[in-house]
Protein backbone atom coordinates (compact mmCIF):
# COMPACT_ATOMS: atom_id res chain seq x y z
CA UNK A 1 0.00 0.00 0.00
CA UNK A 2 1.22 3.50 -0.84
CA UNK A 3 1.53 6.16 1.85
CA UNK A 4 1.52 9.97 1.71
CA UNK A 5 5.11 10.10 2.97
CA UNK A 6 6.44 8.42 -0.19
CA UNK A 7 7.94 10.66 -2.89
CA UNK A 8 6.38 11.70 -6.18
CA UNK A 9 8.34 10.39 -9.18
CA UNK A 10 8.90 12.73 -12.12
CA UNK A 11 10.68 11.86 -15.34
CA UNK A 12 11.50 13.48 -18.64
CA UNK A 13 13.84 12.82 -21.56
CA UNK A 14 16.14 15.34 -19.87
CA UNK A 15 15.99 18.58 -17.94
CA UNK A 16 12.68 19.79 -19.46
CA UNK A 17 10.58 18.23 -16.72
CA UNK A 18 12.23 20.64 -14.28
CA UNK A 19 9.77 23.23 -15.67
CA UNK A 20 6.99 20.99 -14.32
CA UNK A 21 8.77 20.16 -11.06
CA UNK A 22 9.22 23.94 -10.50
CA UNK A 23 5.43 24.43 -10.50
CA UNK A 24 4.62 21.26 -8.57
CA UNK A 25 6.96 22.00 -5.68
CA UNK A 26 5.50 25.48 -5.37
CA UNK A 27 1.97 24.12 -5.15
CA UNK A 28 2.90 21.12 -2.98
CA UNK A 29 5.79 22.30 -0.76
CA UNK A 30 5.60 19.36 1.66
CA UNK A 31 6.02 16.66 -0.97
CA UNK A 32 9.29 14.85 -1.59
CA UNK A 33 10.35 14.13 -5.16
CA UNK A 34 12.46 11.83 -7.25
CA UNK A 35 13.45 13.50 -10.52
CA UNK A 36 14.91 11.39 -13.31
CA UNK A 37 16.45 13.15 -16.33
CA UNK A 38 17.08 10.63 -19.10
CA UNK A 39 19.60 12.91 -20.78
CA UNK A 40 21.58 9.98 -22.23
CA UNK A 41 18.61 9.17 -24.47
CA UNK A 42 17.49 12.74 -25.19
CA UNK A 43 15.81 13.79 -27.43
CA UNK A 44 12.87 11.41 -27.34
CA UNK A 45 11.15 13.43 -30.08
CA UNK A 46 13.12 11.78 -32.88
CA UNK A 47 12.72 8.22 -31.54
CA UNK A 48 10.21 5.60 -32.61
CA UNK A 49 7.03 5.01 -30.65
CA UNK A 50 8.41 1.65 -29.44
CA UNK A 51 11.65 3.18 -28.20
CA UNK A 52 9.86 5.91 -26.23
CA UNK A 53 7.56 3.26 -24.77
CA UNK A 54 10.51 1.17 -23.64
CA UNK A 55 12.35 4.15 -22.14
CA UNK A 56 9.21 5.33 -20.32
CA UNK A 57 8.60 1.88 -18.90
CA UNK A 58 12.20 1.67 -17.68
CA UNK A 59 11.93 5.12 -16.05
CA UNK A 60 8.70 4.06 -14.35
CA UNK A 61 10.22 0.85 -12.96
CA UNK A 62 13.21 2.81 -11.71
CA UNK A 63 11.04 5.39 -9.90
CA UNK A 64 8.80 2.71 -8.42
CA UNK A 65 11.84 0.82 -7.21
CA UNK A 66 12.86 4.01 -5.37
CA UNK A 67 9.46 4.26 -3.72
CA UNK A 68 7.40 6.61 -5.92
CA UNK A 69 3.73 6.79 -4.88
CA UNK A 70 2.63 8.37 -8.14
CA UNK A 71 4.40 9.40 -11.35
CA UNK A 72 4.35 12.58 -13.39
CA UNK A 73 5.31 11.92 -16.99
CA UNK A 74 6.78 15.41 -17.40
CA UNK A 75 7.43 14.89 -21.10
CA UNK A 76 4.79 15.50 -23.77
CA UNK A 77 6.46 13.07 -26.14
CA UNK A 78 6.50 10.25 -23.58
CA UNK A 79 2.92 11.06 -22.57
CA UNK A 80 1.81 10.81 -26.20
CA UNK A 81 3.61 7.52 -26.77
CA UNK A 82 3.34 5.74 -23.47
CA UNK A 83 0.96 7.01 -20.80
CA UNK A 84 -1.91 4.76 -21.86
CA UNK A 85 0.38 1.73 -21.83
CA UNK A 86 1.86 2.68 -18.44
CA UNK A 87 -1.62 3.03 -16.94
CA UNK A 88 -2.48 -0.46 -18.16
CA UNK A 89 0.74 -2.00 -16.79
CA UNK A 90 1.17 -0.40 -13.37
CA UNK A 91 -1.31 0.03 -10.56
CA UNK A 92 -0.34 3.59 -9.56
CA UNK A 93 -1.72 6.86 -10.90
CA UNK A 94 0.14 8.64 -13.75
CA UNK A 95 -0.19 12.33 -14.52
CA UNK A 96 0.71 13.15 -18.10
CA UNK A 97 1.26 16.39 -19.98
CA UNK A 98 -1.74 17.98 -21.63
CA UNK A 99 -1.04 20.49 -24.44
CA UNK A 100 -2.86 23.64 -23.31
CA UNK A 101 -5.02 23.91 -26.44
CA UNK A 102 -8.16 24.34 -24.36
CA UNK A 103 -6.81 27.49 -22.66
CA UNK A 104 -5.56 28.88 -25.98
CA UNK A 105 -8.96 28.25 -27.59
CA UNK A 106 -10.68 30.06 -24.74
CA UNK A 107 -8.36 33.08 -24.81
CA UNK A 108 -7.80 33.71 -28.51
CA UNK A 109 -9.20 36.92 -30.00
CA UNK A 110 -7.77 36.45 -33.48
CA UNK A 111 -8.99 32.81 -33.79
CA UNK A 112 -5.46 31.80 -34.85
CA UNK A 113 -3.40 29.74 -32.41
CA UNK A 114 -0.09 27.87 -32.69
CA UNK A 115 1.34 24.80 -31.00
CA UNK A 116 5.10 24.36 -30.74
CA UNK A 117 6.03 20.75 -29.88
CA UNK A 118 8.04 17.73 -30.96
CA UNK A 119 7.02 15.62 -33.93
CA UNK A 120 6.08 12.70 -31.67
CA UNK A 121 3.66 14.87 -29.71
CA UNK A 122 2.02 16.54 -32.71
CA UNK A 123 1.47 13.24 -34.50
CA UNK A 124 0.17 11.38 -31.46
CA UNK A 125 -3.52 10.46 -31.13
CA UNK A 126 -3.69 12.19 -27.78
CA UNK A 127 -2.87 15.56 -29.29
CA UNK A 128 -5.00 15.03 -32.39
CA UNK A 129 -7.99 14.29 -30.15
CA UNK A 130 -7.35 17.33 -27.95
CA UNK A 131 -7.22 19.49 -31.06
CA UNK A 132 -10.51 18.11 -32.41
CA UNK A 133 -12.17 18.46 -29.05
CA UNK A 134 -11.23 22.04 -28.21
CA UNK A 135 -10.15 23.82 -31.35
CA UNK A 136 -11.89 22.37 -34.39
CA UNK A 137 -13.28 25.79 -35.30
CA UNK A 138 -9.92 27.61 -35.08
CA UNK A 139 -6.96 28.03 -37.37
CA UNK A 140 -4.19 26.03 -35.70
CA UNK A 141 -0.62 26.23 -36.82
CA UNK A 142 1.44 23.21 -35.81
CA UNK A 143 5.17 23.77 -35.61
CA UNK A 144 7.78 21.15 -34.82
CA UNK A 145 10.50 22.76 -32.70
CA UNK A 146 13.47 21.07 -34.37
CA UNK A 147 16.63 21.80 -32.38
CA UNK A 148 14.95 23.50 -29.41
CA UNK A 149 15.28 20.58 -26.96
CA UNK A 150 19.00 20.43 -27.77
CA UNK A 151 19.39 24.17 -27.05
CA UNK A 152 17.98 23.67 -23.56
CA UNK A 153 19.71 20.36 -22.91
CA UNK A 154 23.11 21.83 -23.89
CA UNK A 155 22.59 25.09 -22.00
CA UNK A 156 22.62 27.23 -25.13
CA UNK A 157 19.47 29.21 -24.29
CA UNK A 158 20.95 32.69 -24.22
CA UNK A 159 22.75 32.57 -27.54
CA UNK A 160 22.28 34.31 -30.91
CA UNK A 161 21.75 30.83 -32.36
CA UNK A 162 18.73 30.28 -30.07
CA UNK A 163 17.28 33.63 -31.08
CA UNK A 164 17.71 32.89 -34.76
CA UNK A 165 16.12 29.45 -34.55
CA UNK A 166 13.16 30.78 -32.59
CA UNK A 167 12.62 33.59 -35.10
CA UNK A 168 12.29 30.96 -37.82
CA UNK A 169 9.37 29.42 -35.94
CA UNK A 170 7.78 32.56 -34.53
CA UNK A 171 7.83 34.92 -37.52
CA UNK A 172 5.44 32.80 -39.64
CA UNK A 173 3.11 32.58 -36.62
CA UNK A 174 3.03 36.35 -36.34
CA UNK A 175 2.32 36.69 -40.09
CA UNK A 176 -0.63 34.38 -39.58
CA UNK A 177 -1.97 36.58 -36.75
CA UNK A 178 -1.53 33.95 -34.05
CA UNK A 179 -2.22 35.42 -30.60
CA UNK A 180 -1.75 32.24 -28.45
CA UNK A 181 1.33 30.03 -28.58
CA UNK A 182 1.00 26.71 -26.77
CA UNK A 183 4.27 25.23 -25.53
CA UNK A 184 3.80 21.49 -26.10
CA UNK A 185 7.18 20.33 -24.84
CA UNK A 186 8.36 20.62 -21.26
CA UNK A 187 11.79 21.89 -22.35
CA UNK A 188 10.31 24.97 -24.04
CA UNK A 189 9.22 26.97 -20.94
CA UNK A 190 12.93 27.62 -20.37
CA UNK A 191 12.87 29.47 -23.70
CA UNK A 192 9.77 31.48 -22.78
CA UNK A 193 11.64 34.62 -21.62
CA UNK A 194 13.50 34.70 -24.93
CA UNK A 195 10.33 33.93 -26.95
CA UNK A 196 8.60 36.87 -25.28
CA UNK A 197 11.28 39.26 -26.52
CA UNK A 198 10.59 38.14 -30.10
CA UNK A 199 6.80 38.56 -30.25
CA UNK A 200 4.40 41.47 -29.69
CA UNK A 201 3.09 41.90 -26.12
CA UNK A 202 -0.51 40.95 -26.99
CA UNK A 203 0.59 37.38 -27.87
CA UNK A 204 0.39 34.89 -24.98
CA UNK A 205 2.79 32.00 -24.51
CA UNK A 206 1.13 29.17 -22.59
CA UNK A 207 3.06 26.82 -20.35
CA UNK A 208 0.89 23.87 -19.22
CA UNK A 209 2.92 23.16 -16.05
CA UNK A 210 0.63 25.02 -13.59
CA UNK A 211 -2.36 22.99 -14.83
CA UNK A 212 -0.37 19.75 -14.50
CA UNK A 213 0.53 20.69 -10.92
CA UNK A 214 -3.15 21.30 -10.07
CA UNK A 215 -4.13 17.98 -11.65
CA UNK A 216 -1.47 16.19 -9.58
CA UNK A 217 -2.78 17.77 -6.39
CA UNK A 218 -6.33 16.66 -7.24
CA UNK A 219 -5.17 13.08 -7.91
CA UNK A 220 -3.19 12.91 -4.66
CA UNK A 221 -6.22 14.17 -2.75
CA UNK A 222 -8.45 11.61 -4.41
CA UNK A 223 -6.00 8.83 -3.51
CA UNK A 224 -5.51 10.22 0.01
CA UNK A 225 -1.80 10.49 -0.69
CA UNK A 226 -1.29 14.21 -0.16
CA UNK A 227 1.71 14.83 2.10
CA UNK A 228 1.00 17.64 4.57
CA UNK A 229 4.11 17.36 6.73
CA UNK A 230 7.07 16.29 4.58
CA UNK A 231 10.26 18.29 4.17
CA UNK A 232 10.02 19.02 0.45
CA UNK A 233 13.26 17.31 -0.61
CA UNK A 234 14.16 16.19 -4.12
CA UNK A 235 16.55 13.42 -5.09
CA UNK A 236 17.92 14.01 -8.60
CA UNK A 237 19.03 11.28 -10.99
CA UNK A 238 20.49 11.71 -14.46
CA UNK A 239 21.64 9.29 -17.14
CA UNK A 240 23.73 12.15 -18.59
CA UNK A 241 26.45 14.25 -16.98
CA UNK A 242 24.00 15.95 -14.61
CA UNK A 243 25.68 19.33 -15.18
CA UNK A 244 22.81 21.17 -16.86
CA UNK A 245 20.33 19.62 -14.43
CA UNK A 246 22.42 21.02 -11.57
CA UNK A 247 22.59 24.46 -13.15
CA UNK A 248 18.86 24.60 -13.82
CA UNK A 249 17.93 23.54 -10.31
CA UNK A 250 20.48 25.95 -8.81
CA UNK A 251 18.89 28.74 -10.82
CA UNK A 252 15.51 27.95 -9.26
CA UNK A 253 16.52 27.09 -5.68
CA UNK A 254 19.80 29.03 -5.28
CA UNK A 255 21.58 25.86 -4.17
CA UNK A 256 23.53 23.42 -6.31
CA UNK A 257 22.02 19.98 -5.78
CA UNK A 258 23.73 16.63 -5.74
CA UNK A 259 22.82 14.51 -8.74
CA UNK A 260 23.11 10.71 -8.75
CA UNK A 261 24.50 9.64 -12.11
CA UNK A 262 23.19 6.46 -13.71
CA UNK A 263 23.89 4.40 -16.78
CA UNK A 264 21.14 4.40 -19.38
CA UNK A 265 18.23 2.33 -18.00
CA UNK A 266 17.71 0.37 -21.21
N1 LIG B 1 10.55 17.43 -22.74
C1 LIG B 1 10.18 16.58 -23.81
C2 LIG B 1 8.74 16.84 -24.22
O1 LIG B 1 8.01 17.42 -23.44
C3 LIG B 1 11.19 16.67 -24.91
C4 LIG B 1 11.08 15.60 -25.89
C5 LIG B 1 12.36 15.21 -26.50
O2 LIG B 1 13.24 14.73 -25.78
O3 LIG B 1 12.44 15.33 -27.73
O4 LIG B 1 8.27 16.45 -25.26
PDB file of C-alpha atoms in Angstrom, residues 39-260:
ATOM      1  CA  UNK A  39      19.596  12.910 -20.780  1.00  0.00           C
ATOM      2  CA  UNK A  40      21.578   9.984 -22.230  1.00  0.00           C
ATOM      3  CA  UNK A  41      18.614   9.172 -24.473  1.00  0.00           C
ATOM      4  CA  UNK A  42      17.487  12.736 -25.190  1.00  0.00           C
ATOM      5  CA  UNK A  43      15.814  13.791 -27.429  1.00  0.00           C
ATOM      6  CA  UNK A  44      12.865  11.409 -27.341  1.00  0.00           C
ATOM      7  CA  UNK A  45      11.147  13.434 -30.078  1.00  0.00           C
ATOM      8  CA  UNK A  46      13.125  11.775 -32.876  1.00  0.00           C
ATOM      9  CA  UNK A  47      12.721   8.224 -31.544  1.00  0.00           C
ATOM     10  CA  UNK A  48      10.207   5.605 -32.605  1.00  0.00           C
ATOM     11  CA  UNK A  49       7.033   5.014 -30.650  1.00  0.00           C
ATOM     12  CA  UNK A  50       8.412   1.650 -29.436  1.00  0.00           C
ATOM     13  CA  UNK A  51      11.651   3.184 -28.203  1.00  0.00           C
ATOM     14  CA  UNK A  52       9.863   5.908 -26.227  1.00  0.00           C
ATOM     15  CA  UNK A  53       7.557   3.265 -24.768  1.00  0.00           C
ATOM     16  CA  UNK A  54      10.512   1.168 -23.643  1.00  0.00           C
ATOM     17  CA  UNK A  55      12.351   4.147 -22.138  1.00  0.00           C
ATOM     18  CA  UNK A  56       9.208   5.325 -20.323  1.00  0.00           C
ATOM     19  CA  UNK A  57       8.598   1.877 -18.901  1.00  0.00           C
ATOM     20  CA  UNK A  58      12.204   1.671 -17.684  1.00  0.00           C
ATOM     21  CA  UNK A  59      11.935   5.122 -16.049  1.00  0.00           C
ATOM     22  CA  UNK A  60       8.697   4.059 -14.348  1.00  0.00           C
ATOM     23  CA  UNK A  61      10.225   0.847 -12.960  1.00  0.00           C
ATOM     24  CA  UNK A  62      13.213   2.813 -11.707  1.00  0.00           C
ATOM     25  CA  UNK A  63      11.039   5.390  -9.905  1.00  0.00           C
ATOM     26  CA  UNK A  64       8.797   2.709  -8.422  1.00  0.00           C
ATOM     27  CA  UNK A  65      11.843   0.823  -7.214  1.00  0.00           C
ATOM     28  CA  UNK A  66      12.860   4.006  -5.373  1.00  0.00           C
ATOM     29  CA  UNK A  67       9.464   4.260  -3.721  1.00  0.00           C
ATOM     30  CA  UNK A  68       7.396   6.612  -5.917  1.00  0.00           C
ATOM     31  CA  UNK A  69       3.728   6.786  -4.882  1.00  0.00           C
ATOM     32  CA  UNK A  70       2.631   8.368  -8.145  1.00  0.00           C
ATOM     33  CA  UNK A  71       4.400   9.398 -11.347  1.00  0.00           C
ATOM     34  CA  UNK A  72       4.350  12.582 -13.389  1.00  0.00           C
ATOM     35  CA  UNK A  73       5.311  11.921 -16.992  1.00  0.00           C
ATOM     36  CA  UNK A  74       6.784  15.409 -17.401  1.00  0.00           C
ATOM     37  CA  UNK A  75       7.426  14.890 -21.098  1.00  0.00           C
ATOM     38  CA  UNK A  76       4.790  15.505 -23.768  1.00  0.00           C
ATOM     39  CA  UNK A  77       6.462  13.074 -26.143  1.00  0.00           C
ATOM     40  CA  UNK A  78       6.498  10.253 -23.581  1.00  0.00           C
ATOM     41  CA  UNK A  79       2.922  11.058 -22.571  1.00  0.00           C
ATOM     42  CA  UNK A  80       1.805  10.806 -26.198  1.00  0.00           C
ATOM     43  CA  UNK A  81       3.614   7.518 -26.769  1.00  0.00           C
ATOM     44  CA  UNK A  82       3.337   5.742 -23.469  1.00  0.00           C
ATOM     45  CA  UNK A  83       0.962   7.013 -20.796  1.00  0.00           C
ATOM     46  CA  UNK A  84      -1.907   4.758 -21.864  1.00  0.00           C
ATOM     47  CA  UNK A  85       0.377   1.728 -21.826  1.00  0.00           C
ATOM     48  CA  UNK A  86       1.859   2.681 -18.437  1.00  0.00           C
ATOM     49  CA  UNK A  87      -1.623   3.025 -16.942  1.00  0.00           C
ATOM     50  CA  UNK A  88      -2.478  -0.463 -18.160  1.00  0.00           C
ATOM     51  CA  UNK A  89       0.739  -1.996 -16.794  1.00  0.00           C
ATOM     52  CA  UNK A  90       1.171  -0.397 -13.368  1.00  0.00           C
ATOM     53  CA  UNK A  91      -1.306   0.033 -10.556  1.00  0.00           C
ATOM     54  CA  UNK A  92      -0.335   3.588  -9.564  1.00  0.00           C
ATOM     55  CA  UNK A  93      -1.722   6.864 -10.905  1.00  0.00           C
ATOM     56  CA  UNK A  94       0.136   8.639 -13.746  1.00  0.00           C
ATOM     57  CA  UNK A  95      -0.189  12.332 -14.515  1.00  0.00           C
ATOM     58  CA  UNK A  96       0.705  13.153 -18.098  1.00  0.00           C
ATOM     59  CA  UNK A  97       1.264  16.388 -19.981  1.00  0.00           C
ATOM     60  CA  UNK A  98      -1.735  17.985 -21.626  1.00  0.00           C
ATOM     61  CA  UNK A  99      -1.041  20.489 -24.442  1.00  0.00           C
ATOM     62  CA  UNK A 100      -2.860  23.635 -23.314  1.00  0.00           C
ATOM     63  CA  UNK A 101      -5.023  23.913 -26.441  1.00  0.00           C
ATOM     64  CA  UNK A 102      -8.164  24.345 -24.362  1.00  0.00           C
ATOM     65  CA  UNK A 103      -6.810  27.489 -22.658  1.00  0.00           C
ATOM     66  CA  UNK A 104      -5.560  28.879 -25.975  1.00  0.00           C
ATOM     67  CA  UNK A 105      -8.962  28.252 -27.586  1.00  0.00           C
ATOM     68  CA  UNK A 106     -10.681  30.057 -24.741  1.00  0.00           C
ATOM     69  CA  UNK A 107      -8.361  33.083 -24.812  1.00  0.00           C
ATOM     70  CA  UNK A 108      -7.796  33.714 -28.507  1.00  0.00           C
ATOM     71  CA  UNK A 109      -9.200  36.917 -30.003  1.00  0.00           C
ATOM     72  CA  UNK A 110      -7.771  36.447 -33.481  1.00  0.00           C
ATOM     73  CA  UNK A 111      -8.991  32.807 -33.792  1.00  0.00           C
ATOM     74  CA  UNK A 112      -5.455  31.799 -34.852  1.00  0.00           C
ATOM     75  CA  UNK A 113      -3.398  29.737 -32.413  1.00  0.00           C
ATOM     76  CA  UNK A 114      -0.094  27.868 -32.689  1.00  0.00           C
ATOM     77  CA  UNK A 115       1.338  24.797 -31.005  1.00  0.00           C
ATOM     78  CA  UNK A 116       5.101  24.357 -30.743  1.00  0.00           C
ATOM     79  CA  UNK A 117       6.033  20.754 -29.882  1.00  0.00           C
ATOM     80  CA  UNK A 118       8.036  17.726 -30.959  1.00  0.00           C
ATOM     81  CA  UNK A 119       7.022  15.618 -33.931  1.00  0.00           C
ATOM     82  CA  UNK A 120       6.085  12.695 -31.669  1.00  0.00           C
ATOM     83  CA  UNK A 121       3.657  14.871 -29.705  1.00  0.00           C
ATOM     84  CA  UNK A 122       2.018  16.538 -32.706  1.00  0.00           C
ATOM     85  CA  UNK A 123       1.475  13.238 -34.503  1.00  0.00           C
ATOM     86  CA  UNK A 124       0.170  11.379 -31.457  1.00  0.00           C
ATOM     87  CA  UNK A 125      -3.517  10.461 -31.128  1.00  0.00           C
ATOM     88  CA  UNK A 126      -3.690  12.190 -27.778  1.00  0.00           C
ATOM     89  CA  UNK A 127      -2.871  15.564 -29.286  1.00  0.00           C
ATOM     90  CA  UNK A 128      -4.996  15.026 -32.385  1.00  0.00           C
ATOM     91  CA  UNK A 129      -7.992  14.285 -30.154  1.00  0.00           C
ATOM     92  CA  UNK A 130      -7.349  17.333 -27.955  1.00  0.00           C
ATOM     93  CA  UNK A 131      -7.223  19.487 -31.063  1.00  0.00           C
ATOM     94  CA  UNK A 132     -10.510  18.113 -32.410  1.00  0.00           C
ATOM     95  CA  UNK A 133     -12.168  18.463 -29.052  1.00  0.00           C
ATOM     96  CA  UNK A 134     -11.229  22.037 -28.211  1.00  0.00           C
ATOM     97  CA  UNK A 135     -10.147  23.819 -31.351  1.00  0.00           C
ATOM     98  CA  UNK A 136     -11.893  22.367 -34.393  1.00  0.00           C
ATOM     99  CA  UNK A 137     -13.283  25.795 -35.303  1.00  0.00           C
ATOM    100  CA  UNK A 138      -9.923  27.606 -35.080  1.00  0.00           C
ATOM    101  CA  UNK A 139      -6.965  28.035 -37.371  1.00  0.00           C
ATOM    102  CA  UNK A 140      -4.194  26.029 -35.699  1.00  0.00           C
ATOM    103  CA  UNK A 141      -0.621  26.234 -36.824  1.00  0.00           C
ATOM    104  CA  UNK A 142       1.440  23.212 -35.814  1.00  0.00           C
ATOM    105  CA  UNK A 143       5.169  23.775 -35.613  1.00  0.00           C
ATOM    106  CA  UNK A 144       7.778  21.147 -34.822  1.00  0.00           C
ATOM    107  CA  UNK A 145      10.497  22.756 -32.696  1.00  0.00           C
ATOM    108  CA  UNK A 146      13.465  21.074 -34.372  1.00  0.00           C
ATOM    109  CA  UNK A 147      16.629  21.797 -32.379  1.00  0.00           C
ATOM    110  CA  UNK A 148      14.955  23.500 -29.409  1.00  0.00           C
ATOM    111  CA  UNK A 149      15.281  20.582 -26.962  1.00  0.00           C
ATOM    112  CA  UNK A 150      18.995  20.429 -27.771  1.00  0.00           C
ATOM    113  CA  UNK A 151      19.392  24.166 -27.049  1.00  0.00           C
ATOM    114  CA  UNK A 152      17.978  23.674 -23.556  1.00  0.00           C
ATOM    115  CA  UNK A 153      19.710  20.365 -22.910  1.00  0.00           C
ATOM    116  CA  UNK A 154      23.106  21.826 -23.891  1.00  0.00           C
ATOM    117  CA  UNK A 155      22.591  25.088 -21.997  1.00  0.00           C
ATOM    118  CA  UNK A 156      22.617  27.235 -25.128  1.00  0.00           C
ATOM    119  CA  UNK A 157      19.472  29.211 -24.293  1.00  0.00           C
ATOM    120  CA  UNK A 158      20.949  32.689 -24.220  1.00  0.00           C
ATOM    121  CA  UNK A 159      22.745  32.573 -27.535  1.00  0.00           C
ATOM    122  CA  UNK A 160      22.282  34.307 -30.914  1.00  0.00           C
ATOM    123  CA  UNK A 161      21.747  30.832 -32.356  1.00  0.00           C
ATOM    124  CA  UNK A 162      18.725  30.276 -30.073  1.00  0.00           C
ATOM    125  CA  UNK A 163      17.280  33.632 -31.076  1.00  0.00           C
ATOM    126  CA  UNK A 164      17.714  32.895 -34.763  1.00  0.00           C
ATOM    127  CA  UNK A 165      16.121  29.454 -34.547  1.00  0.00           C
ATOM    128  CA  UNK A 166      13.160  30.784 -32.589  1.00  0.00           C
ATOM    129  CA  UNK A 167      12.620  33.594 -35.103  1.00  0.00           C
ATOM    130  CA  UNK A 168      12.294  30.957 -37.823  1.00  0.00           C
ATOM    131  CA  UNK A 169       9.368  29.416 -35.938  1.00  0.00           C
ATOM    132  CA  UNK A 170       7.779  32.556 -34.533  1.00  0.00           C
ATOM    133  CA  UNK A 171       7.833  34.924 -37.523  1.00  0.00           C
ATOM    134  CA  UNK A 172       5.438  32.795 -39.637  1.00  0.00           C
ATOM    135  CA  UNK A 173       3.106  32.584 -36.616  1.00  0.00           C
ATOM    136  CA  UNK A 174       3.034  36.353 -36.339  1.00  0.00           C
ATOM    137  CA  UNK A 175       2.316  36.688 -40.086  1.00  0.00           C
ATOM    138  CA  UNK A 176      -0.631  34.379 -39.576  1.00  0.00           C
ATOM    139  CA  UNK A 177      -1.973  36.580 -36.753  1.00  0.00           C
ATOM    140  CA  UNK A 178      -1.527  33.953 -34.054  1.00  0.00           C
ATOM    141  CA  UNK A 179      -2.215  35.420 -30.599  1.00  0.00           C
ATOM    142  CA  UNK A 180      -1.753  32.245 -28.452  1.00  0.00           C
ATOM    143  CA  UNK A 181       1.327  30.033 -28.580  1.00  0.00           C
ATOM    144  CA  UNK A 182       0.997  26.714 -26.771  1.00  0.00           C
ATOM    145  CA  UNK A 183       4.270  25.233 -25.535  1.00  0.00           C
ATOM    146  CA  UNK A 184       3.797  21.494 -26.102  1.00  0.00           C
ATOM    147  CA  UNK A 185       7.179  20.326 -24.839  1.00  0.00           C
ATOM    148  CA  UNK A 186       8.361  20.621 -21.256  1.00  0.00           C
ATOM    149  CA  UNK A 187      11.786  21.893 -22.352  1.00  0.00           C
ATOM    150  CA  UNK A 188      10.309  24.971 -24.039  1.00  0.00           C
ATOM    151  CA  UNK A 189       9.223  26.975 -20.943  1.00  0.00           C
ATOM    152  CA  UNK A 190      12.926  27.621 -20.373  1.00  0.00           C
ATOM    153  CA  UNK A 191      12.868  29.471 -23.703  1.00  0.00           C
ATOM    154  CA  UNK A 192       9.772  31.480 -22.778  1.00  0.00           C
ATOM    155  CA  UNK A 193      11.639  34.624 -21.619  1.00  0.00           C
ATOM    156  CA  UNK A 194      13.501  34.697 -24.933  1.00  0.00           C
ATOM    157  CA  UNK A 195      10.334  33.933 -26.953  1.00  0.00           C
ATOM    158  CA  UNK A 196       8.595  36.865 -25.284  1.00  0.00           C
ATOM    159  CA  UNK A 197      11.284  39.257 -26.517  1.00  0.00           C
ATOM    160  CA  UNK A 198      10.591  38.138 -30.098  1.00  0.00           C
ATOM    161  CA  UNK A 199       6.803  38.556 -30.250  1.00  0.00           C
ATOM    162  CA  UNK A 200       4.402  41.474 -29.689  1.00  0.00           C
ATOM    163  CA  UNK A 201       3.087  41.896 -26.125  1.00  0.00           C
ATOM    164  CA  UNK A 202      -0.513  40.948 -26.988  1.00  0.00           C
ATOM    165  CA  UNK A 203       0.591  37.380 -27.873  1.00  0.00           C
ATOM    166  CA  UNK A 204       0.389  34.893 -24.978  1.00  0.00           C
ATOM    167  CA  UNK A 205       2.786  32.002 -24.512  1.00  0.00           C
ATOM    168  CA  UNK A 206       1.127  29.171 -22.595  1.00  0.00           C
ATOM    169  CA  UNK A 207       3.062  26.816 -20.346  1.00  0.00           C
ATOM    170  CA  UNK A 208       0.886  23.871 -19.216  1.00  0.00           C
ATOM    171  CA  UNK A 209       2.919  23.155 -16.054  1.00  0.00           C
ATOM    172  CA  UNK A 210       0.634  25.020 -13.587  1.00  0.00           C
ATOM    173  CA  UNK A 211      -2.362  22.989 -14.835  1.00  0.00           C
ATOM    174  CA  UNK A 212      -0.366  19.752 -14.499  1.00  0.00           C
ATOM    175  CA  UNK A 213       0.526  20.689 -10.923  1.00  0.00           C
ATOM    176  CA  UNK A 214      -3.147  21.299 -10.074  1.00  0.00           C
ATOM    177  CA  UNK A 215      -4.126  17.983 -11.646  1.00  0.00           C
ATOM    178  CA  UNK A 216      -1.471  16.194  -9.581  1.00  0.00           C
ATOM    179  CA  UNK A 217      -2.781  17.771  -6.391  1.00  0.00           C
ATOM    180  CA  UNK A 218      -6.333  16.659  -7.242  1.00  0.00           C
ATOM    181  CA  UNK A 219      -5.170  13.080  -7.914  1.00  0.00           C
ATOM    182  CA  UNK A 220      -3.192  12.912  -4.658  1.00  0.00           C
ATOM    183  CA  UNK A 221      -6.223  14.171  -2.751  1.00  0.00           C
ATOM    184  CA  UNK A 222      -8.448  11.606  -4.414  1.00  0.00           C
ATOM    185  CA  UNK A 223      -6.001   8.827  -3.511  1.00  0.00           C
ATOM    186  CA  UNK A 224      -5.512  10.220   0.012  1.00  0.00           C
ATOM    187  CA  UNK A 225      -1.797  10.485  -0.689  1.00  0.00           C
ATOM    188  CA  UNK A 226      -1.293  14.206  -0.157  1.00  0.00           C
ATOM    189  CA  UNK A 227       1.708  14.826   2.104  1.00  0.00           C
ATOM    190  CA  UNK A 228       1.003  17.643   4.571  1.00  0.00           C
ATOM    191  CA  UNK A 229       4.106  17.356   6.726  1.00  0.00           C
ATOM    192  CA  UNK A 230       7.073  16.291   4.580  1.00  0.00           C
ATOM    193  CA  UNK A 231      10.265  18.294   4.172  1.00  0.00           C
ATOM    194  CA  UNK A 232      10.022  19.016   0.446  1.00  0.00           C
ATOM    195  CA  UNK A 233      13.262  17.306  -0.608  1.00  0.00           C
ATOM    196  CA  UNK A 234      14.156  16.192  -4.124  1.00  0.00           C
ATOM    197  CA  UNK A 235      16.548  13.420  -5.087  1.00  0.00           C
ATOM    198  CA  UNK A 236      17.918  14.013  -8.597  1.00  0.00           C
ATOM    199  CA  UNK A 237      19.029  11.282 -10.987  1.00  0.00           C
ATOM    200  CA  UNK A 238      20.490  11.706 -14.460  1.00  0.00           C
ATOM    201  CA  UNK A 239      21.636   9.295 -17.139  1.00  0.00           C
ATOM    202  CA  UNK A 240      23.730  12.151 -18.590  1.00  0.00           C
ATOM    203  CA  UNK A 241      26.452  14.248 -16.977  1.00  0.00           C
ATOM    204  CA  UNK A 242      24.004  15.945 -14.609  1.00  0.00           C
ATOM    205  CA  UNK A 243      25.684  19.325 -15.175  1.00  0.00           C
ATOM    206  CA  UNK A 244      22.807  21.166 -16.859  1.00  0.00           C
ATOM    207  CA  UNK A 245      20.333  19.621 -14.425  1.00  0.00           C
ATOM    208  CA  UNK A 246      22.424  21.021 -11.570  1.00  0.00           C
ATOM    209  CA  UNK A 247      22.589  24.458 -13.150  1.00  0.00           C
ATOM    210  CA  UNK A 248      18.860  24.601 -13.818  1.00  0.00           C
ATOM    211  CA  UNK A 249      17.934  23.542 -10.312  1.00  0.00           C
ATOM    212  CA  UNK A 250      20.476  25.950  -8.807  1.00  0.00           C
ATOM    213  CA  UNK A 251      18.889  28.739 -10.819  1.00  0.00           C
ATOM    214  CA  UNK A 252      15.510  27.946  -9.258  1.00  0.00           C
ATOM    215  CA  UNK A 253      16.515  27.087  -5.680  1.00  0.00           C
ATOM    216  CA  UNK A 254      19.802  29.031  -5.285  1.00  0.00           C
ATOM    217  CA  UNK A 255      21.578  25.856  -4.166  1.00  0.00           C
ATOM    218  CA  UNK A 256      23.531  23.421  -6.305  1.00  0.00           C
ATOM    219  CA  UNK A 257      22.021  19.981  -5.778  1.00  0.00           C
ATOM    220  CA  UNK A 258      23.725  16.627  -5.735  1.00  0.00           C
ATOM    221  CA  UNK A 259      22.823  14.505  -8.741  1.00  0.00           C
ATOM    222  CA  UNK A 260      23.105  10.714  -8.751  1.00  0.00           C
TER     223      UNK A 260
END
